mmCIF file of C-alpha atoms in Angstrom:
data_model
loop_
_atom_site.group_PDB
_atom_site.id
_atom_site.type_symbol
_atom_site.label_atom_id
_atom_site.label_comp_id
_atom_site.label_asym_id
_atom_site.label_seq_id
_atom_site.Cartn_x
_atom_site.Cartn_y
_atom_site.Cartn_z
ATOM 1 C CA UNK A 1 17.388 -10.543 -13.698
ATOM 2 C CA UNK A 2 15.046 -11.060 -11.061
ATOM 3 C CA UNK A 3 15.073 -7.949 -9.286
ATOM 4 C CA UNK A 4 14.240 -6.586 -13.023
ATOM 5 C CA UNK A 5 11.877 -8.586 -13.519
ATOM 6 C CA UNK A 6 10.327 -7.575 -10.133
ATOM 7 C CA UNK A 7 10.667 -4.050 -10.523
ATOM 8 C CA UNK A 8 9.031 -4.142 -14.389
ATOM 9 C CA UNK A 9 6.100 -6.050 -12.655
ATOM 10 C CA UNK A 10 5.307 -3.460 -10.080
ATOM 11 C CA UNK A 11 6.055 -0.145 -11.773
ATOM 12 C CA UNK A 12 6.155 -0.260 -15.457
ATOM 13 C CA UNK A 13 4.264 1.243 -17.921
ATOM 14 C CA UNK A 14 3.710 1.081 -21.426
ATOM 15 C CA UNK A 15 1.103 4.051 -21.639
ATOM 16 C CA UNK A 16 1.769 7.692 -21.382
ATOM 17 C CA UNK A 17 4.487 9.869 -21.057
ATOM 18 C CA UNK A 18 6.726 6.881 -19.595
ATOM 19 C CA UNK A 19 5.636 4.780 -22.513
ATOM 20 C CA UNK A 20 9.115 5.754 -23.901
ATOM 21 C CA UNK A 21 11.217 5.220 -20.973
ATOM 22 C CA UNK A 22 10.224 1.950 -19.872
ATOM 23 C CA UNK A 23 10.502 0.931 -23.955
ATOM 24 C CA UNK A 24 14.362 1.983 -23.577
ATOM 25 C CA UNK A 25 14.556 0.363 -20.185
ATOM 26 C CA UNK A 26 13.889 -2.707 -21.182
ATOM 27 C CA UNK A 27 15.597 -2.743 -24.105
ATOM 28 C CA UNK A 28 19.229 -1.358 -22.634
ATOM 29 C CA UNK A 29 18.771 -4.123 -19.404
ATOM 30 C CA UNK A 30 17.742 -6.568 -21.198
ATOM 31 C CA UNK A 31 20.886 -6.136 -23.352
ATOM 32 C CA UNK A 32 23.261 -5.504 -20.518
ATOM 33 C CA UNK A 33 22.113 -8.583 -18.929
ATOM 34 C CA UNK A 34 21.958 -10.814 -21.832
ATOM 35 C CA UNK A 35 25.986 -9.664 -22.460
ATOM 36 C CA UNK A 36 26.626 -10.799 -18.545
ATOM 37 C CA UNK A 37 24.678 -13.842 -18.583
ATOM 38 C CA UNK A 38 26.813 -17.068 -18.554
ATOM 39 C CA UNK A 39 25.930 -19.551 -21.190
ATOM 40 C CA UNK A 40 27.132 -22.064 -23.786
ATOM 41 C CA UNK A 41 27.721 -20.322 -26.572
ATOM 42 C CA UNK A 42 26.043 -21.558 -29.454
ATOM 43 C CA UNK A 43 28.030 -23.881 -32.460
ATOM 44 C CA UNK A 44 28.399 -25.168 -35.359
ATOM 45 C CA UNK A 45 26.047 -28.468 -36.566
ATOM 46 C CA UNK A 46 29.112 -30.610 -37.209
ATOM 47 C CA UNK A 47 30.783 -29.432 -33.976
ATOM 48 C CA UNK A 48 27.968 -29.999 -31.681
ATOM 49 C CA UNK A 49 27.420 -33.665 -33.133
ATOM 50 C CA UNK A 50 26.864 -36.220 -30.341
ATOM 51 C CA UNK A 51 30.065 -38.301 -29.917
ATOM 52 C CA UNK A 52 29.745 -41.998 -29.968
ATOM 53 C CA UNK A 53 32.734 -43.163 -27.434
ATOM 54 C CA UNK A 54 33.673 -46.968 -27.228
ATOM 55 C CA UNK A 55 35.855 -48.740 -24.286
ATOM 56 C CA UNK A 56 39.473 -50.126 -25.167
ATOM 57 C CA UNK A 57 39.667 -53.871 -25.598
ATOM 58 C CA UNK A 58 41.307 -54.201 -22.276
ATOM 59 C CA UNK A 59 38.643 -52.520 -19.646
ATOM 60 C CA UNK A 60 35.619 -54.173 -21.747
ATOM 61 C CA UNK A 61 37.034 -57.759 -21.390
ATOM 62 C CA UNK A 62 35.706 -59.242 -18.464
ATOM 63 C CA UNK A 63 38.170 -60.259 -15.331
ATOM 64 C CA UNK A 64 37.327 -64.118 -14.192
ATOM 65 C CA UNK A 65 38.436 -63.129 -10.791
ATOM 66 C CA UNK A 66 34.954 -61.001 -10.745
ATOM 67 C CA UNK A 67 32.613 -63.683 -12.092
ATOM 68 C CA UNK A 68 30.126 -63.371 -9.001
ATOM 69 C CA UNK A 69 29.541 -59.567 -10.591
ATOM 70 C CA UNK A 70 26.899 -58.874 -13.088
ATOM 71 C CA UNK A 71 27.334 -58.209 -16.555
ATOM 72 C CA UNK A 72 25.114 -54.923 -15.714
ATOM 73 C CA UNK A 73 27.461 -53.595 -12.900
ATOM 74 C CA UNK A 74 30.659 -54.763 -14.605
ATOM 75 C CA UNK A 75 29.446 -52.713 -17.314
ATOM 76 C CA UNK A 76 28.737 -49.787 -15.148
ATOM 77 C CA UNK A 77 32.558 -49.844 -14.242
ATOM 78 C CA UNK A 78 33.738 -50.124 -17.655
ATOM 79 C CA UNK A 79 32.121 -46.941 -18.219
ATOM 80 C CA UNK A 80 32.809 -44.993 -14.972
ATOM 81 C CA UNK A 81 36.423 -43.646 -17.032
ATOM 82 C CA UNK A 82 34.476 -42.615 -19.518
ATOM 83 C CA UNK A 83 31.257 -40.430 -18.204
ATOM 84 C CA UNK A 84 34.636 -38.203 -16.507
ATOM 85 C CA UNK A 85 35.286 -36.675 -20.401
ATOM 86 C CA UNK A 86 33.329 -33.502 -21.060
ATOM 87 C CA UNK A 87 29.719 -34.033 -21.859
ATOM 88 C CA UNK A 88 28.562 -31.379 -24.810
ATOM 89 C CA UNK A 89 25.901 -31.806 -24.732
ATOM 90 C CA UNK A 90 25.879 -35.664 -24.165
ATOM 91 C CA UNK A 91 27.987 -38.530 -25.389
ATOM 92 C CA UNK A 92 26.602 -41.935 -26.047
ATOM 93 C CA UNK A 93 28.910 -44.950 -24.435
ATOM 94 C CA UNK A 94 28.653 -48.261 -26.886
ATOM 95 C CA UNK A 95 30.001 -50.976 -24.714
ATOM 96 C CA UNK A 96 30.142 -54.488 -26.340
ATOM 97 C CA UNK A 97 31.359 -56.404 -22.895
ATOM 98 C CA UNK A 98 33.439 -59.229 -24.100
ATOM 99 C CA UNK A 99 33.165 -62.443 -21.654
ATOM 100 C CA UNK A 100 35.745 -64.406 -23.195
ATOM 101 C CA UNK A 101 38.747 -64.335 -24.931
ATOM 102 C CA UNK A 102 42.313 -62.359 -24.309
ATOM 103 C CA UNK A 103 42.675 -58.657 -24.868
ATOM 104 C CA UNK A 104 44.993 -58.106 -27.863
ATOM 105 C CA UNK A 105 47.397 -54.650 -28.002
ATOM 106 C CA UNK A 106 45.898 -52.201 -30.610
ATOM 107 C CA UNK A 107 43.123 -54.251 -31.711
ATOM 108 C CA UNK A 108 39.552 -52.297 -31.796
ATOM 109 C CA UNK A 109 36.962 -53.123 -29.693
ATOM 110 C CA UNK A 110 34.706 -53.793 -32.554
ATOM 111 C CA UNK A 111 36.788 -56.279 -34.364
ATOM 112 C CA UNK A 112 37.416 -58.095 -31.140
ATOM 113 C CA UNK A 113 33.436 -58.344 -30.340
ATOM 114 C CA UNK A 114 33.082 -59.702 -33.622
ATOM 115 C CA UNK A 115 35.500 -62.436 -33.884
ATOM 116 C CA UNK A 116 33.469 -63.824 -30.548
ATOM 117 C CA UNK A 117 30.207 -66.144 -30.545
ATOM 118 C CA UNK A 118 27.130 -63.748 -30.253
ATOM 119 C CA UNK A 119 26.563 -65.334 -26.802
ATOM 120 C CA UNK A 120 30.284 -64.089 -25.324
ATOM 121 C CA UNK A 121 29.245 -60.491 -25.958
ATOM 122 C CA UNK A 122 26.890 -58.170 -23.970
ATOM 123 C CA UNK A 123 25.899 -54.968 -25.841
ATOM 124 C CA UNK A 124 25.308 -52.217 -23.922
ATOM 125 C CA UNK A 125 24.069 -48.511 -24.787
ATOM 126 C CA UNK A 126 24.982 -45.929 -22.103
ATOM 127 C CA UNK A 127 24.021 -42.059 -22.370
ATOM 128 C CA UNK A 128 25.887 -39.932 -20.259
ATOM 129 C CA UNK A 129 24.447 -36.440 -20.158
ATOM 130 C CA UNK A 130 24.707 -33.685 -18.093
ATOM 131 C CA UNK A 131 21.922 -31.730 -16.186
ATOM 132 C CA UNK A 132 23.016 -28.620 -17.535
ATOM 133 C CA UNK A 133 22.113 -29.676 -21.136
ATOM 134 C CA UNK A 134 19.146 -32.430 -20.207
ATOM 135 C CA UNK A 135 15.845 -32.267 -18.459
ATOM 136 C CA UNK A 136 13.180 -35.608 -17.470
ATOM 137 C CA UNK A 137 11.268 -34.771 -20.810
ATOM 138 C CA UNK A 138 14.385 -35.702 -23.010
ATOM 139 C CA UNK A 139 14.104 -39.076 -22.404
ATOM 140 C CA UNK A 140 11.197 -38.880 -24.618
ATOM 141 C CA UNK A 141 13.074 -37.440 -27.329
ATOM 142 C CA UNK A 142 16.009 -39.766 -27.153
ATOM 143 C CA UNK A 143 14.792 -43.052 -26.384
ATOM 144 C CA UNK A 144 12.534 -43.291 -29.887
ATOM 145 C CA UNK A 145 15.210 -42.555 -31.634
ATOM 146 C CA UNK A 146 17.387 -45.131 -30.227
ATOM 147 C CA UNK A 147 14.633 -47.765 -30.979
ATOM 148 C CA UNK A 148 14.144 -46.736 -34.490
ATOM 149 C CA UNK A 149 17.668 -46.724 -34.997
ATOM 150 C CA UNK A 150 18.009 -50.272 -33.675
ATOM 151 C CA UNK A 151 15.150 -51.845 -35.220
ATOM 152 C CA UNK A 152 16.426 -50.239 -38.624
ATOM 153 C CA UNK A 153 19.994 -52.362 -37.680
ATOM 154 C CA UNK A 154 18.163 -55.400 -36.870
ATOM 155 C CA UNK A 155 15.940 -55.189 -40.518
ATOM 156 C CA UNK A 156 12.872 -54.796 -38.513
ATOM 157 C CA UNK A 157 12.296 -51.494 -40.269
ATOM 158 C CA UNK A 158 13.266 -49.945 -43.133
ATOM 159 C CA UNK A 159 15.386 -47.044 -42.485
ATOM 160 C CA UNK A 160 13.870 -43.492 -42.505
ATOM 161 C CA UNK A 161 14.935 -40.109 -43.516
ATOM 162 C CA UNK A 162 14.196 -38.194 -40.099
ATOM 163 C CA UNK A 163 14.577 -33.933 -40.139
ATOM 164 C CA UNK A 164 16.774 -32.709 -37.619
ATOM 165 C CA UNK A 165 15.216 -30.774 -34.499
ATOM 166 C CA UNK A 166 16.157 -27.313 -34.119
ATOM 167 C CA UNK A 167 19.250 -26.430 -31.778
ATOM 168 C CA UNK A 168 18.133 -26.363 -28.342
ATOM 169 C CA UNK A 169 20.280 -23.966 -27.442
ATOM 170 C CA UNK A 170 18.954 -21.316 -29.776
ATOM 171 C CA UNK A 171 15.121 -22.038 -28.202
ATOM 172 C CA UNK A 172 16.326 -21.362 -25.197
ATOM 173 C CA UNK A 173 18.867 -18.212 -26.088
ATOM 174 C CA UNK A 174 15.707 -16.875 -27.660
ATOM 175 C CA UNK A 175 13.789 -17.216 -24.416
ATOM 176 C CA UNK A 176 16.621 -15.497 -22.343
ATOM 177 C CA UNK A 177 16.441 -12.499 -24.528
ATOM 178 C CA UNK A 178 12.791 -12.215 -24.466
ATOM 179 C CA UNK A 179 13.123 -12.496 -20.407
ATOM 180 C CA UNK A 180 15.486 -10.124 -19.593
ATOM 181 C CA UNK A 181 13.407 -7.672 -20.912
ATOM 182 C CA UNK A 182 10.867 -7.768 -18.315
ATOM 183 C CA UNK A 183 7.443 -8.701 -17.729
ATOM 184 C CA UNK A 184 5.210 -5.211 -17.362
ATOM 185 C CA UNK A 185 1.894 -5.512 -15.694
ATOM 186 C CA UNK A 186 -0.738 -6.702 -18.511
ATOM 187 C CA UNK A 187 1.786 -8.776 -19.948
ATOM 188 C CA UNK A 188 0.032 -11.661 -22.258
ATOM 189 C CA UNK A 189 1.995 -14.877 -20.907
ATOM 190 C CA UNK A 190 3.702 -16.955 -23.275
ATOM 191 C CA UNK A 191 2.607 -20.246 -21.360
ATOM 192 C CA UNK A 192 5.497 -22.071 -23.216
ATOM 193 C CA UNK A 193 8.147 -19.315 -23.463
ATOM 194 C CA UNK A 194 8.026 -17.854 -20.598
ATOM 195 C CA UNK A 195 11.276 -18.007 -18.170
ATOM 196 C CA UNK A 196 11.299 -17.473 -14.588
ATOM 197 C CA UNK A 197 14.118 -15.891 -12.895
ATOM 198 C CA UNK A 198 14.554 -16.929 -8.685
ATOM 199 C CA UNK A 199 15.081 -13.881 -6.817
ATOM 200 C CA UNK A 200 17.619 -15.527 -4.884
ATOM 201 C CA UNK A 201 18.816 -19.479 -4.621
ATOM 202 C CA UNK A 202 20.222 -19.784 -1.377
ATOM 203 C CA UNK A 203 17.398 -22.372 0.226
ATOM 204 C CA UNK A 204 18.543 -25.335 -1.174
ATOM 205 C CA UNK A 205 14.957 -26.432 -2.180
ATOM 206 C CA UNK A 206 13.728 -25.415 1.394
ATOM 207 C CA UNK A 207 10.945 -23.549 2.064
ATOM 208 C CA UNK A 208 9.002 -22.216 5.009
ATOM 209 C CA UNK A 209 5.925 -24.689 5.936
ATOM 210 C CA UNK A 210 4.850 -28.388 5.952
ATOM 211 C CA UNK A 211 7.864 -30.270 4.092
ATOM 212 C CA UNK A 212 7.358 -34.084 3.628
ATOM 213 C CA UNK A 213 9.476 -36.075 0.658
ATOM 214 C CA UNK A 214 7.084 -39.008 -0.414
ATOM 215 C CA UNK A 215 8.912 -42.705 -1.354
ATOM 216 C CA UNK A 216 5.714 -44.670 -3.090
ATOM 217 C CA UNK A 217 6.137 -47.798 -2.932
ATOM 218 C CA UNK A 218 5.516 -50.407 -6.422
ATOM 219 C CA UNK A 219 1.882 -51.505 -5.164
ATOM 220 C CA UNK A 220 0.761 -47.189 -4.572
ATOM 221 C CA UNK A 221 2.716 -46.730 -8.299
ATOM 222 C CA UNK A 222 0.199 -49.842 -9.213
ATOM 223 C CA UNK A 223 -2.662 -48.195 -7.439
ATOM 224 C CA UNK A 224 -2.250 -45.157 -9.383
ATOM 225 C CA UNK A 225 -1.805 -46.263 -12.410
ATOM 226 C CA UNK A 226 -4.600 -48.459 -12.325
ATOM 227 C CA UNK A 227 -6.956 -45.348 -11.516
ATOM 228 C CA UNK A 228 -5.493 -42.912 -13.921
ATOM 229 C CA UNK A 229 -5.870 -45.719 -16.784
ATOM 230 C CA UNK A 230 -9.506 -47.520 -15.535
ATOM 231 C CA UNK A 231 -11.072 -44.720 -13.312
ATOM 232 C CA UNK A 232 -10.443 -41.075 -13.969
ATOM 233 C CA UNK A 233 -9.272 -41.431 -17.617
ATOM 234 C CA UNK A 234 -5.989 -39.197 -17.175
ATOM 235 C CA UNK A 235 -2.340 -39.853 -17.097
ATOM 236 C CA UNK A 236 -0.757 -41.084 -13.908
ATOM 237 C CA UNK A 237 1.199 -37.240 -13.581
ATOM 238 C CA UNK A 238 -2.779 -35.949 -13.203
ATOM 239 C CA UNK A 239 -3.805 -39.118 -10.814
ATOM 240 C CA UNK A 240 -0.996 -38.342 -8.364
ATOM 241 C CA UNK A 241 -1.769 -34.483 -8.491
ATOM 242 C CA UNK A 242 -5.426 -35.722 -7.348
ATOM 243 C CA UNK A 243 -4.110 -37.910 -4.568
ATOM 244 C CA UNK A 244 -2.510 -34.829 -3.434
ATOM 245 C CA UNK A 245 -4.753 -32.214 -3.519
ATOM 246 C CA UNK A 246 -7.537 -34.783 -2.502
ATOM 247 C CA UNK A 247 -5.777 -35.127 0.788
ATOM 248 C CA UNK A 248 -5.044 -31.467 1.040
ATOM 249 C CA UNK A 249 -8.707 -30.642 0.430
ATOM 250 C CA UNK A 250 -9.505 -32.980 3.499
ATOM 251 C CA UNK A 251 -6.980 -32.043 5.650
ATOM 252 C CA UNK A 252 -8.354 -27.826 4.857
ATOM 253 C CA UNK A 253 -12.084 -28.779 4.391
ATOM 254 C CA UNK A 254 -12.495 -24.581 4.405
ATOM 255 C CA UNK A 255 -10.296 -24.194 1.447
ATOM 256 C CA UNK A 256 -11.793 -24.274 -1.888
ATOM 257 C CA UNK A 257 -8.792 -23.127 -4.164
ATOM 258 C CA UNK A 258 -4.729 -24.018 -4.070
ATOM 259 C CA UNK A 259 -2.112 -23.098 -5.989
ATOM 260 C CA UNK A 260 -0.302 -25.820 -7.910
ATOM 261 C CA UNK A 261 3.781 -24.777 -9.043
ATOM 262 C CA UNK A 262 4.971 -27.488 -10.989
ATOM 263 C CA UNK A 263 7.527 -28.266 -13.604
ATOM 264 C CA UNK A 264 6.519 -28.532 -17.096
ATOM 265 C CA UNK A 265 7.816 -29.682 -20.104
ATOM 266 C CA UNK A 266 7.110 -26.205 -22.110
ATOM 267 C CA UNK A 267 7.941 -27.980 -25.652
ATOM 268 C CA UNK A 268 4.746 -26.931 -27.510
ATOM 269 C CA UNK A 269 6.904 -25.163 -30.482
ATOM 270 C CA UNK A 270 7.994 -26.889 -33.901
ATOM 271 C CA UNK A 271 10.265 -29.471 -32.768
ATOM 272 C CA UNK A 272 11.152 -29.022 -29.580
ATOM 273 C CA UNK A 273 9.442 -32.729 -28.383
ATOM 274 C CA UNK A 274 12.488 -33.899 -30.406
ATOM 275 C CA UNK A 275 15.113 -31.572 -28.562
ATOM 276 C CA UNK A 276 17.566 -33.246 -25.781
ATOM 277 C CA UNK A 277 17.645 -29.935 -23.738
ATOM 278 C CA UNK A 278 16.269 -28.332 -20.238
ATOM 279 C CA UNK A 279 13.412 -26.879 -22.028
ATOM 280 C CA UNK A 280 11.189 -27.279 -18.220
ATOM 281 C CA UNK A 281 10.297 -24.357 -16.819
ATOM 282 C CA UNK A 282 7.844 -23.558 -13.730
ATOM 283 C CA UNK A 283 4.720 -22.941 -14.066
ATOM 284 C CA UNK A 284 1.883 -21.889 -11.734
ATOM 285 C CA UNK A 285 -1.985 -22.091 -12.031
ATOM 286 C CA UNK A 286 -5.111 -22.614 -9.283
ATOM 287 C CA UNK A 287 -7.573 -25.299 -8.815
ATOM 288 C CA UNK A 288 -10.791 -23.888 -7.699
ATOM 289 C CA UNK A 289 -13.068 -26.516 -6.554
ATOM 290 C CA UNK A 290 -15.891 -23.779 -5.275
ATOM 291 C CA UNK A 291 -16.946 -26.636 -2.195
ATOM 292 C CA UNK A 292 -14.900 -29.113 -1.153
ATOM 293 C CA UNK A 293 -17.579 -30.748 0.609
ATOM 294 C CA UNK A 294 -19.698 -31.307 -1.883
ATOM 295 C CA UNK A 295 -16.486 -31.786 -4.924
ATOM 296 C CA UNK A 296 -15.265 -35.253 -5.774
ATOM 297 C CA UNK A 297 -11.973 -36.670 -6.721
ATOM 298 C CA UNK A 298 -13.207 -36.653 -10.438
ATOM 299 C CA UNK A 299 -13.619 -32.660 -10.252
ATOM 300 C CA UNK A 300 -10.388 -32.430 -8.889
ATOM 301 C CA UNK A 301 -8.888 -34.395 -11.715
ATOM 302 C CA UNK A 302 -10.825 -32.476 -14.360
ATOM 303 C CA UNK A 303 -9.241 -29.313 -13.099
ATOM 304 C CA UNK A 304 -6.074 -30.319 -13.708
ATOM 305 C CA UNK A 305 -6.169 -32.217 -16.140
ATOM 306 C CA UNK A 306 -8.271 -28.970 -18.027
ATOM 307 C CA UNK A 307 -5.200 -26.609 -17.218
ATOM 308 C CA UNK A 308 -2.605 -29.034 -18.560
ATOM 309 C CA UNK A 309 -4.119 -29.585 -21.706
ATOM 310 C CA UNK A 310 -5.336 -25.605 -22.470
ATOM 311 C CA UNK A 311 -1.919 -24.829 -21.209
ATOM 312 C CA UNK A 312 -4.024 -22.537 -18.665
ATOM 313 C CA UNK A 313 -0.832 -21.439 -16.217
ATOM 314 C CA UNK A 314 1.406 -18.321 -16.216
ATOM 315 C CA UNK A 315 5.385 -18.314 -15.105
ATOM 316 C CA UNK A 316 5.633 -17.085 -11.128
ATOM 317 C CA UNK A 317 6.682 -13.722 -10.255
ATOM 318 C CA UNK A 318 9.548 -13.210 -8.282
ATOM 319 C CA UNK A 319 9.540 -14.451 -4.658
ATOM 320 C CA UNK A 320 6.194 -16.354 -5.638
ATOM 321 C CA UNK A 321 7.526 -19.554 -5.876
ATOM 322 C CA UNK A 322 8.753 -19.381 -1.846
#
């Protein structure tokens, strides 16, 4: 897919005589590798419910012999059987840790947390999903829904009639197709859409260059938030992207423009903020600062932060990203 996407880039044509070919080009590639291209294949609504899994009686009553253990890390081992069952695309673990009382054969775990005081049961909410169906922005989409769903429980809000997102699968089957294709040279980007295929993924995340992995500690976190919120007026992502190229702009003092590849979100379309799926995609756009002498932090931030929100980047081309 790459290599076609490469080769579209550099010698197709949508005008002339070759108008044609490329037109039937694209279409019979994009075909053949859409019909090769592993994938989940798509399912029904009812069969691609999430699964709500409890514990047996027996695992989620606490041993005495471990009372110097946590109820947080006991409950991580209650639920280490259960994250090893197949994950489509998540499963939600309810875990009501029971600190008392005797496990009884074939009795559920529900009735047994309920014949117990409140305060000899620990509730617990674990989501188990895999990478493959889950990216960072899903959290998002998940953990509102959890709250309103508890708060509706408790009586602290009335319960709501929510529509159902799209399938995320189908977004990004739709995607695929339109990527396989191939980019040709004028191509209008679909900053949200867009796919990029690696020409080849056998780095590990290495690249040629300056490599440094970066553990802030609580009071930097602090710092930044403190200037995103009370100084520049942008979210923390943006404030750290400053630090960044601030210190890159020093350290090059002759450089006026970089090129930022980052990892975005791409879940502009109709419901796809609500989707639990690896909607994130790559994305690449510069940040000209004409003289970095004379720019401050604040222009820096304003770059950015003007690119994120006009959704001013393109996907990379092939070999760009290394």
């Amino acid at each position: 897919a790459a290599v076609w996407q490469l080769v579209c880039s550099a010698w197709g044509n949508e005008d002339g005589n070759e108008g044609c070919f490329w037109s039937t080009a694209r279409r019979v590639v994009g075909q053949a590798l859409f019909s090769c291209w592993p994938r989940t294949m798509l399912r029904s609504a009812s069969a691609a419910k999430v699964q709500i899994v409890y514990p047996d009686v027996a695992s989620a009553t606490r041993d005495p012999q471990w009372h110097m253990v946590s109820d947080d890390e006991y409950m991580v081992w209650v639920a280490n059987p259960l994250r090893k069952r197949i994950r489509w695309p998540f499963h939600i673990f309810v875990v009501p840790l029971l600190r008392s009382g005797s496990p009884v054969e074939g009795q559920s775990i529900e009735v047994a947390a309920a014949a117990l005081p409140p305060s000899e049961v620990a509730w617990y909410i674990y989501v188990s999903i895999t990478h493959a169906y889950s990216d960072g922005a899903s959290g998002a989409a998940l953990l509102p829904d959890l709250l309103r769903l508890y708060s509706e429980e408790a009586g602290l809000l009335a319960p709501q009639e929510v529509p159902e997102p799209g399938e995320h699968l189908a977004t990004l089957q739709t995607r695929l197709k339109d990527s396989l294709r191939g980019r040709l040279p004028g191509h209008v980007s679909n900053p949200n859409g867009d796919i990029y295929h690696e020409i080849a993924c056998e780095d590990w995340g290495k690249r040629p260059g300056f490599q440094k992995k970066i553990n802030f500690r609580p009071v930097v976190m602090k710092a930044l938030r403190m200037a995103a919120r009370d100084v520049l007026g942008c979210g923390a992502d943006v404030a750290w992207l400053t630090a960044i190229l601030g210190a890159l702009f020093r350290l090059f003092p002759s450089q006026s423009r970089f090129q930022l590849l980052l990892k975005c979100a791409c879940r502009d379309g109709p419901g796809e903020s609500e989707m639990v799926g690896f909607l994130s995609e790559q994305r690449v756009f510069p940040v000209d600062i004409c003289d970095s002498r004379r720019a401050t932090l604040l222009d820096v931030a304003c770059a950015i932060d003007a690119a994120r929100r006009a959704r001013a980047w393109r996907v990379p081309l092939p070999c760009e990203a290394g």
